[in-house]
PDB file of C-alpha atoms and ligand atoms in Angstrom:
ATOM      1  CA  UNK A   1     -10.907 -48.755   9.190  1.00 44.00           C
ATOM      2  CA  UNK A   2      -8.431 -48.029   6.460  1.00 55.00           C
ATOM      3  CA  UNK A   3      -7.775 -44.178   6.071  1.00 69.00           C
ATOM      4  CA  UNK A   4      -8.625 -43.127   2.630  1.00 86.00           C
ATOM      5  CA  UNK A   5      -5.512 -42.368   0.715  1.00 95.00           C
ATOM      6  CA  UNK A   6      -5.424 -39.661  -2.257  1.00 97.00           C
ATOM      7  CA  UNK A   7      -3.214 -39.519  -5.557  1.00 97.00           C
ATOM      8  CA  UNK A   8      -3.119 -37.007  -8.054  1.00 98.00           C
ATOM      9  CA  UNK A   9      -2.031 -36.618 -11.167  1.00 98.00           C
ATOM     10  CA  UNK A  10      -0.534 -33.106 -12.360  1.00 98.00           C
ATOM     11  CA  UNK A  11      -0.444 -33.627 -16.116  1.00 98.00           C
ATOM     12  CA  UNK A  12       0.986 -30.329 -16.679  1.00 98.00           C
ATOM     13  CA  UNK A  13       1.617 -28.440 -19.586  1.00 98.00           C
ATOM     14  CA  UNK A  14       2.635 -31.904 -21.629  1.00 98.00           C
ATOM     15  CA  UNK A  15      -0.228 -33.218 -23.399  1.00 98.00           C
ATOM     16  CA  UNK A  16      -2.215 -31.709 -26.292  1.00 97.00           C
ATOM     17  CA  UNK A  17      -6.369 -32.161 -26.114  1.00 98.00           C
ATOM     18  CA  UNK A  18      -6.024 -35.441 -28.001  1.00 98.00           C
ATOM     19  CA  UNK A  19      -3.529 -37.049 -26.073  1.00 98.00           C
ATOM     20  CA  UNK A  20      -5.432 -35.913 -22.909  1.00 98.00           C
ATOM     21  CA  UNK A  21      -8.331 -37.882 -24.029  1.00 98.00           C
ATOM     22  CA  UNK A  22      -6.285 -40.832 -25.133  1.00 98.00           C
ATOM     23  CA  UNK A  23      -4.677 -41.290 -21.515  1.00 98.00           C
ATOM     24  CA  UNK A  24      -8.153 -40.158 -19.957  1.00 97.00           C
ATOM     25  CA  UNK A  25     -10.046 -43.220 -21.874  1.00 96.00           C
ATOM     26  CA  UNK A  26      -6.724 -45.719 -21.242  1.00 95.00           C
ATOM     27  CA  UNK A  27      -7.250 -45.105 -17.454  1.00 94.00           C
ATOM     28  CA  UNK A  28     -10.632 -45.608 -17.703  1.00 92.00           C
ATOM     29  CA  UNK A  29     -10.893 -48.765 -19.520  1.00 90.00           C
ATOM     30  CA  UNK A  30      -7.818 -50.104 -17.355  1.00 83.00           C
ATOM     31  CA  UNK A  31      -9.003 -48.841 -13.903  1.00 80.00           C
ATOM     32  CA  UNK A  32     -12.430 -51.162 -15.297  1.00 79.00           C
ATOM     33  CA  UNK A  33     -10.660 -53.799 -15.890  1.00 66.00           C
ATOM     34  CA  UNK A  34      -8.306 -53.986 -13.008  1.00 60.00           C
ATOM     35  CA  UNK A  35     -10.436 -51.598 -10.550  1.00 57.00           C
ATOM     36  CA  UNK A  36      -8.931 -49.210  -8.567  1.00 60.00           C
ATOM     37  CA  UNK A  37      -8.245 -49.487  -4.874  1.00 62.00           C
ATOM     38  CA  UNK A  38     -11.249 -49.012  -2.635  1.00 73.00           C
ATOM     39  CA  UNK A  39      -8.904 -46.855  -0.564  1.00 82.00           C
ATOM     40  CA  UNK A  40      -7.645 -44.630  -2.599  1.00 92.00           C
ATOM     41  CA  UNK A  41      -9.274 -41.260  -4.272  1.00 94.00           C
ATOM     42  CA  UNK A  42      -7.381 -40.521  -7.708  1.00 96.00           C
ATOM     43  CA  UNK A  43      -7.636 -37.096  -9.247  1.00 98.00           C
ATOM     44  CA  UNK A  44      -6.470 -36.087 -12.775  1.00 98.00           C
ATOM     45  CA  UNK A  45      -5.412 -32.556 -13.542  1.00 98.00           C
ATOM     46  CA  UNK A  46      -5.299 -32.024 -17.138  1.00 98.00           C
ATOM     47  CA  UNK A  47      -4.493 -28.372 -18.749  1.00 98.00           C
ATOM     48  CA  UNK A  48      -7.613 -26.080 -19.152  1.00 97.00           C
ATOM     49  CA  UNK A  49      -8.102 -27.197 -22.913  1.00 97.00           C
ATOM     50  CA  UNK A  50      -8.942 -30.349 -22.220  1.00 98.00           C
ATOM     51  CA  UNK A  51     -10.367 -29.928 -18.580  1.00 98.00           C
ATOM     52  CA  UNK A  52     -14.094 -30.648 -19.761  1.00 98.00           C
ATOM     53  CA  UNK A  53     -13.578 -33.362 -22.011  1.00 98.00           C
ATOM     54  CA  UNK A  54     -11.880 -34.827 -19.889  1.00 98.00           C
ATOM     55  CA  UNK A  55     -14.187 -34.546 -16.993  1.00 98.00           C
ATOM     56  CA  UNK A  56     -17.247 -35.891 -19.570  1.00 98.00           C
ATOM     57  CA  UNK A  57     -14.844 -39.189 -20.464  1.00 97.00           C
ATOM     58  CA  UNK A  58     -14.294 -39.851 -16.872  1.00 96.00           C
ATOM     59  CA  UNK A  59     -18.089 -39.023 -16.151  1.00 95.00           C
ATOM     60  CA  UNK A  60     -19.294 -42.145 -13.577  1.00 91.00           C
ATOM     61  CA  UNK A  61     -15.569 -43.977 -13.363  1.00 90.00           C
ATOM     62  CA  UNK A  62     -13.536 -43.743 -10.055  1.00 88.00           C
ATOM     63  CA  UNK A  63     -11.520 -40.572 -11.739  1.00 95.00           C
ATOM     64  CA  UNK A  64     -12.387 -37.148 -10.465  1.00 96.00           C
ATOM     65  CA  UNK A  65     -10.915 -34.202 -12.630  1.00 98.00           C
ATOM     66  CA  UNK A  66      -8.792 -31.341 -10.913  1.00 98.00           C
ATOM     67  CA  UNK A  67      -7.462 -27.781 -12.423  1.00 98.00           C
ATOM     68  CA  UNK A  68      -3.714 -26.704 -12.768  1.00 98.00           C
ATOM     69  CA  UNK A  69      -4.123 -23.494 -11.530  1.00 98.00           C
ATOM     70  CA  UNK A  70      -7.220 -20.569 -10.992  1.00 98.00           C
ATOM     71  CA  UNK A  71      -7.573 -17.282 -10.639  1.00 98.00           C
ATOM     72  CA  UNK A  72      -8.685 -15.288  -7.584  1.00 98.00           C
ATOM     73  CA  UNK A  73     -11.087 -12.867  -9.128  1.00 98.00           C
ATOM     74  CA  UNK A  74     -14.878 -14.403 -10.117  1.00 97.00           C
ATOM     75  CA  UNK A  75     -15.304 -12.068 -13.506  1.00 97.00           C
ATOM     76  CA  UNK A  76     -14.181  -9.447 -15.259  1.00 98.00           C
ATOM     77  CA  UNK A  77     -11.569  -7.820 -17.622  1.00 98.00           C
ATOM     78  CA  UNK A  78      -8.641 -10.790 -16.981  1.00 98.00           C
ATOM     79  CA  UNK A  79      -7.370 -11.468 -19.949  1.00 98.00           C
ATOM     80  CA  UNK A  80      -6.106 -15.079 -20.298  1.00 97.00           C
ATOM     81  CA  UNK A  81      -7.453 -15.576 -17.043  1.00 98.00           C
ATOM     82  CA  UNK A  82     -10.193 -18.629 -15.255  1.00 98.00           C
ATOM     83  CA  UNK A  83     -12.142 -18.413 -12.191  1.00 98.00           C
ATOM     84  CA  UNK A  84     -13.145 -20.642  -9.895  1.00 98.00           C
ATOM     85  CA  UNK A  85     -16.652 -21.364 -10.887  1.00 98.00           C
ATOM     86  CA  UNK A  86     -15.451 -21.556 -14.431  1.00 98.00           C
ATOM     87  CA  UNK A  87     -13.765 -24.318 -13.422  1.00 98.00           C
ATOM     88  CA  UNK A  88     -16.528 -26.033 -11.709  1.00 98.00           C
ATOM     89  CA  UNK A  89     -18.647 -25.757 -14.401  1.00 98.00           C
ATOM     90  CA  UNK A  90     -16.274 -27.532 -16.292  1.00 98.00           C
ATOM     91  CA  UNK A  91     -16.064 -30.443 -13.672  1.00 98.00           C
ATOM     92  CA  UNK A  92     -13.130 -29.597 -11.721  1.00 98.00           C
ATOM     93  CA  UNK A  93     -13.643 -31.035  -7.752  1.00 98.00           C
ATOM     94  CA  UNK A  94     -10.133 -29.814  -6.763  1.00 98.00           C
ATOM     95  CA  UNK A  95      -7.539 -27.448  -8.119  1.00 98.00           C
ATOM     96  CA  UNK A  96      -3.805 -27.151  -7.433  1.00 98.00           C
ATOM     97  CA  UNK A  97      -2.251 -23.646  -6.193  1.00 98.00           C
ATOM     98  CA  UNK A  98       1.373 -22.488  -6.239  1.00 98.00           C
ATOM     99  CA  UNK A  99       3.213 -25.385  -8.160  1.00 98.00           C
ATOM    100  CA  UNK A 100       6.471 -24.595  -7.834  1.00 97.00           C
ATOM    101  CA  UNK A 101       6.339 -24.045 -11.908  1.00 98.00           C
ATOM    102  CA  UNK A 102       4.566 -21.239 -11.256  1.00 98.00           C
ATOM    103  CA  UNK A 103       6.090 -19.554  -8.540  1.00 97.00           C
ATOM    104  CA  UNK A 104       9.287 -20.109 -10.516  1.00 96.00           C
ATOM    105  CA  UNK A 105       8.055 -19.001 -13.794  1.00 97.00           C
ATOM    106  CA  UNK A 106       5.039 -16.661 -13.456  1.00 97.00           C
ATOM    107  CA  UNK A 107       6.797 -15.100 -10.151  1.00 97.00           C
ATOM    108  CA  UNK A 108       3.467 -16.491  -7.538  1.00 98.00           C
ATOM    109  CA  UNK A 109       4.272 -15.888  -4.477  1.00 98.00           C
ATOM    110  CA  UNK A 110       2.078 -16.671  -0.949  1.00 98.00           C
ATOM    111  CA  UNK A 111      -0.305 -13.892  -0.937  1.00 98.00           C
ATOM    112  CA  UNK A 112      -1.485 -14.396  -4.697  1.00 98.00           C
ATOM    113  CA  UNK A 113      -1.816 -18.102  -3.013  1.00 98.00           C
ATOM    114  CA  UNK A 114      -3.768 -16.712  -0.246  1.00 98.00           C
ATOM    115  CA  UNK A 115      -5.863 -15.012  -2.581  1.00 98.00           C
ATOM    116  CA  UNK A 116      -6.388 -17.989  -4.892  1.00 98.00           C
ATOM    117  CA  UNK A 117      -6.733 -20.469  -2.175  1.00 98.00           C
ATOM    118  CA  UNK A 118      -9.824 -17.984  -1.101  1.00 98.00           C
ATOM    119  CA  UNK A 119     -11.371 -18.109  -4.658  1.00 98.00           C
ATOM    120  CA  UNK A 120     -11.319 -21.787  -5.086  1.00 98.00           C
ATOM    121  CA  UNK A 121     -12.767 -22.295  -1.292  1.00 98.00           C
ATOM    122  CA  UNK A 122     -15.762 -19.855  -1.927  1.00 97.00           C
ATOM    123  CA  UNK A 123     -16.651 -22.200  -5.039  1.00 97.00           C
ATOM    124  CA  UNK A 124     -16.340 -25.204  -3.266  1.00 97.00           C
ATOM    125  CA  UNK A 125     -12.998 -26.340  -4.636  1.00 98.00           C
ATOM    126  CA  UNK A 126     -10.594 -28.560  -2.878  1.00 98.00           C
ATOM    127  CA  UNK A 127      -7.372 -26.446  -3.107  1.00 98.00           C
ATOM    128  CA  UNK A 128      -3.804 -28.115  -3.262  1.00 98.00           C
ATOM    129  CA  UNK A 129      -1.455 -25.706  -1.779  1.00 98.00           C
ATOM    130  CA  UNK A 130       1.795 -26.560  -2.918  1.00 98.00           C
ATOM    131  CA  UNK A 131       5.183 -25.902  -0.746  1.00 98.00           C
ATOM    132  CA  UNK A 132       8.838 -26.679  -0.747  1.00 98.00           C
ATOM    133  CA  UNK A 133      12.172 -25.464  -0.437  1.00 97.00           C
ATOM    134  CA  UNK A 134      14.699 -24.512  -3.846  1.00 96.00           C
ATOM    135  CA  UNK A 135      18.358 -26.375  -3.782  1.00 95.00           C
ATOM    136  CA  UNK A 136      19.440 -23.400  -2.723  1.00 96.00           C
ATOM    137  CA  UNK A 137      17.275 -22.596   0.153  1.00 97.00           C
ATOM    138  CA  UNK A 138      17.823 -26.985   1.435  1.00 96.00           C
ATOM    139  CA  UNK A 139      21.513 -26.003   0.975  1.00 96.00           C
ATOM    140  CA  UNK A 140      21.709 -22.802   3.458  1.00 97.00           C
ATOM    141  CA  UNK A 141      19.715 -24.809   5.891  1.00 97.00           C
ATOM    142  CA  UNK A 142      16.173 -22.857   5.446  1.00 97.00           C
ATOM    143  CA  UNK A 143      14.197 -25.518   4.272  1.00 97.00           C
ATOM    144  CA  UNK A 144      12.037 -25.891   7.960  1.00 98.00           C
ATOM    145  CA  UNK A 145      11.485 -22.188   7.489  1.00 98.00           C
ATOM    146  CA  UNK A 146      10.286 -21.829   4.131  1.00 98.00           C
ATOM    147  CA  UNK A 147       7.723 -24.461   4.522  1.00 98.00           C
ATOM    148  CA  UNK A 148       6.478 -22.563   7.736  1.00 98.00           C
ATOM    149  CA  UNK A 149       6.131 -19.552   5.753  1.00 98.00           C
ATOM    150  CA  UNK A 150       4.765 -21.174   2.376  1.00 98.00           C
ATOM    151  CA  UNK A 151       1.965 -22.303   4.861  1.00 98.00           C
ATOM    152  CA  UNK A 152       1.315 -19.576   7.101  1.00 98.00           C
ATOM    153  CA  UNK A 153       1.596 -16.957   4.343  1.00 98.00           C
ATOM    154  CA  UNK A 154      -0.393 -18.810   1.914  1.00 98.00           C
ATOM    155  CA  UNK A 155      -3.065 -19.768   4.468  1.00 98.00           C
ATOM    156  CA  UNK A 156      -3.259 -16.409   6.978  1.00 96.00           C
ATOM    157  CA  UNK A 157      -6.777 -15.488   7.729  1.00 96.00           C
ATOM    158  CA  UNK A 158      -8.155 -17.929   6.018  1.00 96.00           C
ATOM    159  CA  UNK A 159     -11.517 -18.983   7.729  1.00 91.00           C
ATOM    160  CA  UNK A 160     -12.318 -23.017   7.205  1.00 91.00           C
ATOM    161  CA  UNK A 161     -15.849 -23.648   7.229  1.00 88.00           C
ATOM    162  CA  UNK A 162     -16.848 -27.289   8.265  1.00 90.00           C
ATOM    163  CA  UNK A 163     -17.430 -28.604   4.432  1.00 90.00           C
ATOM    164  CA  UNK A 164     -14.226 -26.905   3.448  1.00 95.00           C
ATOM    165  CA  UNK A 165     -10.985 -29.386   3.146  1.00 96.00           C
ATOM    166  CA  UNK A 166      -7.140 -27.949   2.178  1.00 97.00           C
ATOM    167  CA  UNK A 167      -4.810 -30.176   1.129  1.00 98.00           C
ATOM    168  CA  UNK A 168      -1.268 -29.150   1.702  1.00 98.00           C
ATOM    169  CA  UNK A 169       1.621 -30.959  -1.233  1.00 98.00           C
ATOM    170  CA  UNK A 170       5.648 -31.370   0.128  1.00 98.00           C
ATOM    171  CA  UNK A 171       7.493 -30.965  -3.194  1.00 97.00           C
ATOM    172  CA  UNK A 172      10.835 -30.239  -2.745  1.00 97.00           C
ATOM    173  CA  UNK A 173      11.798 -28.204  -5.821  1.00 96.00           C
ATOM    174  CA  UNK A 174      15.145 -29.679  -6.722  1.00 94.00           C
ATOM    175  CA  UNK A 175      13.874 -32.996  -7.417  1.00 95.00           C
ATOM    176  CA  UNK A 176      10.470 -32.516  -9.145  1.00 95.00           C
ATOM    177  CA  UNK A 177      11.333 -34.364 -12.805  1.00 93.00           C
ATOM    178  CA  UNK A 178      14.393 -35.660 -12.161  1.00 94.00           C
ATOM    179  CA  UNK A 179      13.465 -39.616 -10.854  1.00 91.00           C
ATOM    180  CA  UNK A 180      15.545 -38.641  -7.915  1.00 89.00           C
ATOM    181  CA  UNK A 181      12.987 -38.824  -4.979  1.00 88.00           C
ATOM    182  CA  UNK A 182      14.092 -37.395  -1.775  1.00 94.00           C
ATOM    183  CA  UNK A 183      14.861 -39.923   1.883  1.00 95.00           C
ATOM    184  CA  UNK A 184      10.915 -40.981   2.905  1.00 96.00           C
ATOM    185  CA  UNK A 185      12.930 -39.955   6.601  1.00 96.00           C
ATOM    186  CA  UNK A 186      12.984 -36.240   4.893  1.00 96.00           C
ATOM    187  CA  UNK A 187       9.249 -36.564   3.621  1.00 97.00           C
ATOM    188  CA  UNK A 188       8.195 -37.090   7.561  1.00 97.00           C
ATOM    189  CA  UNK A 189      10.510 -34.492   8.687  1.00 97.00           C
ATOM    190  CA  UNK A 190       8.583 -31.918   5.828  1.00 98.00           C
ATOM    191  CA  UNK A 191       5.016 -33.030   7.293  1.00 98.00           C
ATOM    192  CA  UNK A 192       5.951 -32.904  10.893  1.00 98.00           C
ATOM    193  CA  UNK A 193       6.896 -29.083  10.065  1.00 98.00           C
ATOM    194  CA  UNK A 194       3.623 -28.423   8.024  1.00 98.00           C
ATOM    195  CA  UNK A 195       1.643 -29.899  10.224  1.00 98.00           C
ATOM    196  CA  UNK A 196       2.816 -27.751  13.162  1.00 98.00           C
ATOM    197  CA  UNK A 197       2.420 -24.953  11.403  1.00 98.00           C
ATOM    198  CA  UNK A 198      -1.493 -25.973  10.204  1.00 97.00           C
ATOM    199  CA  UNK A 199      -1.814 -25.793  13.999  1.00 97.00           C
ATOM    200  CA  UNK A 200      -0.590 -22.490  14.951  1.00 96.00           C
ATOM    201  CA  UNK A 201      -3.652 -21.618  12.190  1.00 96.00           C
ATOM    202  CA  UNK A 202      -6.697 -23.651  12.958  1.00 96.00           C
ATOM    203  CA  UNK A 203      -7.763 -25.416  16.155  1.00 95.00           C
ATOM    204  CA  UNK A 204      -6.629 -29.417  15.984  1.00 95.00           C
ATOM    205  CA  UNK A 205      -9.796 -30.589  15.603  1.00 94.00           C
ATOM    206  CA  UNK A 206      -9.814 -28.621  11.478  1.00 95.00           C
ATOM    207  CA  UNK A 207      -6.440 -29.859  11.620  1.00 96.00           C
ATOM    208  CA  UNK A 208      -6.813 -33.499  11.887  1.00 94.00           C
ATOM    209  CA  UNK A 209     -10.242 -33.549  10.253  1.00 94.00           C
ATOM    210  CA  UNK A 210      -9.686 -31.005   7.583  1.00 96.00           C
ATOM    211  CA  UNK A 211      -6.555 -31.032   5.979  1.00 97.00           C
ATOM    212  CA  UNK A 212      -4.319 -33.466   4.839  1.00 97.00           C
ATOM    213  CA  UNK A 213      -0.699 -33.511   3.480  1.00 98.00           C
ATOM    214  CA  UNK A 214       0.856 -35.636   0.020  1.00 98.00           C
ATOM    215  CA  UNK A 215       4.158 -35.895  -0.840  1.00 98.00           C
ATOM    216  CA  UNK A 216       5.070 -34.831  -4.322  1.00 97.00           C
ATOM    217  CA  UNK A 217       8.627 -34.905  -6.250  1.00 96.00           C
ATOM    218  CA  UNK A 218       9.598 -38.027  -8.512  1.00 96.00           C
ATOM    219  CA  UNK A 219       7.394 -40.360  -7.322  1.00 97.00           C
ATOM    220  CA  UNK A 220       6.635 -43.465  -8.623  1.00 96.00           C
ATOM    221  CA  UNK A 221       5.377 -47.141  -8.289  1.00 96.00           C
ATOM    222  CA  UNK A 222       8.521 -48.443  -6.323  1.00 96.00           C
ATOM    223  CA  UNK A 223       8.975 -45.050  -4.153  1.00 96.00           C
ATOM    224  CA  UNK A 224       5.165 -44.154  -3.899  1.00 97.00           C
ATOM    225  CA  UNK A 225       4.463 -46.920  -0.764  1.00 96.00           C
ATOM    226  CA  UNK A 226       7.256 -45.778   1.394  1.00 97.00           C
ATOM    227  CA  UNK A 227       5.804 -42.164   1.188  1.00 97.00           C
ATOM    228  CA  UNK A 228       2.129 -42.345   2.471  1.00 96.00           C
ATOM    229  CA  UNK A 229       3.178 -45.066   4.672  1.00 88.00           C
ATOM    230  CA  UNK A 230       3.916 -42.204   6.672  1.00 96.00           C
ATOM    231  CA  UNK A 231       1.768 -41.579   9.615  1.00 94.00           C
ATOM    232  CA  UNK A 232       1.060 -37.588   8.184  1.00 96.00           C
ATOM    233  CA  UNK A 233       1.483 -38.512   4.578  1.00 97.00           C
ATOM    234  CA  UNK A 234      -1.776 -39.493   2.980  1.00 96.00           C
ATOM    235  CA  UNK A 235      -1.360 -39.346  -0.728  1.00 97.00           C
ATOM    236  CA  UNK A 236       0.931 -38.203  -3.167  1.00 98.00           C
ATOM    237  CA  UNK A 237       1.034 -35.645  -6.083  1.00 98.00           C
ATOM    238  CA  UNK A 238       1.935 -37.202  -9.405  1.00 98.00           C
ATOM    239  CA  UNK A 239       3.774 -35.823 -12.983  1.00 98.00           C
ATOM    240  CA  UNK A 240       5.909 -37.657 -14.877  1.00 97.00           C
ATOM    241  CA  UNK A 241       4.742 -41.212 -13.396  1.00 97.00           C
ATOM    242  CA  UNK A 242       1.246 -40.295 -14.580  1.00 98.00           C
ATOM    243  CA  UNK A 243       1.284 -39.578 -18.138  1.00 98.00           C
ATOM    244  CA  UNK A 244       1.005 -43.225 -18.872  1.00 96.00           C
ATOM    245  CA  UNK A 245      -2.045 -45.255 -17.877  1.00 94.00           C
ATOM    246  CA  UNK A 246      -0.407 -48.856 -17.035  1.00 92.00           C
ATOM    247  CA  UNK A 247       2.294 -47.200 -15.339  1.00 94.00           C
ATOM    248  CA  UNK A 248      -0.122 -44.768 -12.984  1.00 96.00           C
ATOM    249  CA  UNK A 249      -2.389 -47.831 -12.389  1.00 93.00           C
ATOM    250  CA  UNK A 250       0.390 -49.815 -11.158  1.00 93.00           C
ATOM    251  CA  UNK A 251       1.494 -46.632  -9.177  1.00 95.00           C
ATOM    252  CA  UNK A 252      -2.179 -46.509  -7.481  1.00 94.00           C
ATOM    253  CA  UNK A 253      -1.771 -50.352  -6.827  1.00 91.00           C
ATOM    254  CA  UNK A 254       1.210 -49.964  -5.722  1.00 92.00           C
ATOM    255  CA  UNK A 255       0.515 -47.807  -2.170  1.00 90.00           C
TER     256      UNK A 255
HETATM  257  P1  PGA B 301       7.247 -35.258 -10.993  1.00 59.53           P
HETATM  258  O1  PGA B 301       6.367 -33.911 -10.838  1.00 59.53           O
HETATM  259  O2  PGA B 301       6.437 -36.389 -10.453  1.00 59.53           O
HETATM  260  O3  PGA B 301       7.514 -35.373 -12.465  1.00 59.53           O
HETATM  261  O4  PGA B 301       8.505 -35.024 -10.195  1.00 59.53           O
HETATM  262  C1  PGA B 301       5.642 -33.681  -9.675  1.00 59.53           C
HETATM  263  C2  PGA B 301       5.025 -32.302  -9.670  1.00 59.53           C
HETATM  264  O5  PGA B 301       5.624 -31.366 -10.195  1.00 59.53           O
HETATM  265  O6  PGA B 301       3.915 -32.123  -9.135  1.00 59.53           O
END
């Protein structure tokens, strides 16, 4: 049987609510013409404005809806802030944690990912851990060690129930936007490492059953297939190559 492969699309901070629903009803219409593969899952993030309208267009089609971010506290004085639940309600399934954005901009770091990771679990979220090493840090040699920490950091003391799934992303931060994908050789090398270090957290079993690792960083529909070909690779996350319907389609095809 064909392991079920997952993309998703991180559509960032770069469309405004209308073109959100213009690409949401373009991949819907296309994905009925064309269909999408039976074995893949495909999961749009759009930005928190147009999160439930975009959920309601894609209502019954083969697109589930993700978040960009969350934050770890349920209610309360937070201003600017969205929890978890909020984001359920709004028809989120899934919701990425510690983009590299935000680590680099809004100074994240792995124990506000720990504490986020816990929010969106306790809601029933799928949460998309994001790691990966800087130029600099690939440079001095540390990349093997930042993703062990990334993941042990982010995911220390986490308990996984037997519903609960964690999806770890590889995006190497020096070549997210820049159509410059790394080696697919490199890509194995980044999931070999995570994957050890999933194991020195959870017994094999939650490993193999429970989490899963995509490959994110200038992918697109002539890279994507040498990616999760990878034995440990089984998806990728999306941003550029997604903010146009034909072109993601062909990328989904294209695995
Ligand atoms: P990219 O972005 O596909 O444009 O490199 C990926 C990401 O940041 O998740």
């Amino acid at each position: 049987m064909a392991v079920q492969k997952l993309v998703i699309a991180n559509w960032k901070m770069q469309l405004d609510l209308n073109g959100s629903i213009k690409l949401a009803q373009d991949l819907r219409l296309a994905a009925e013409g064309g269909g999408l593969l039976e074995h893949t899952d495909v999961v749009v993030c759009p930005s928190f404005e147009a999160l439930a309208t975009v959920a309601d267009l894609l209502e019954g089609s083969r697109f589930k809806v993700g978040a960009q971010d969350v934050f770890w506290q349920e209610k309360g004085a937070y201003t600017g802030e969205v929890s978890a639940s909020m984001l359920r309600a709004a028809g989120a399934e899934l919701v990425i944690i510690g983009h590299s954005e935000r680590r680099k901009y809004l100074n994240e770091d792995d124990l506000t990912v720990n504490k986020k990771m816990r929010a969106a679990l306790a809601q029933g979220l799928v949460p998309v851990v994001c790691v990966g090493e800087t130029y600099e840090e690939r440079t001095a040699g540390h990349t093997d060690l930042i993703l062990m920490r990334q993941v042990i950091e982010g995911l220390k003391g986490i308990p996984l129930d037997r519903e609960s799934r964690i999806i770890i992303a590889y995006e190497p931060v020096w070549v997210i936007g820049t159509g410059q994908a790394i080696e697919p050789s490199e890509a194995g090398h980044a999931s070999d490492v995570i994957t050890q270090s999933l194991i020195d957290l959870y017994p094999g079993d939650v490993v193999e059953h429970q989490t899963s690792i995509l490959y994110g960083g200038s992918v697109d529909e002539d890279n994507i297939g040498s990616y999760v070909g990878l034995p440990k690779i089984h998806g990728a996350l999306v941003g550029t190559a997604s903010l146009n319907a034909d072109k993601f389609l062909r990328l989904i095809h294209s695995i």
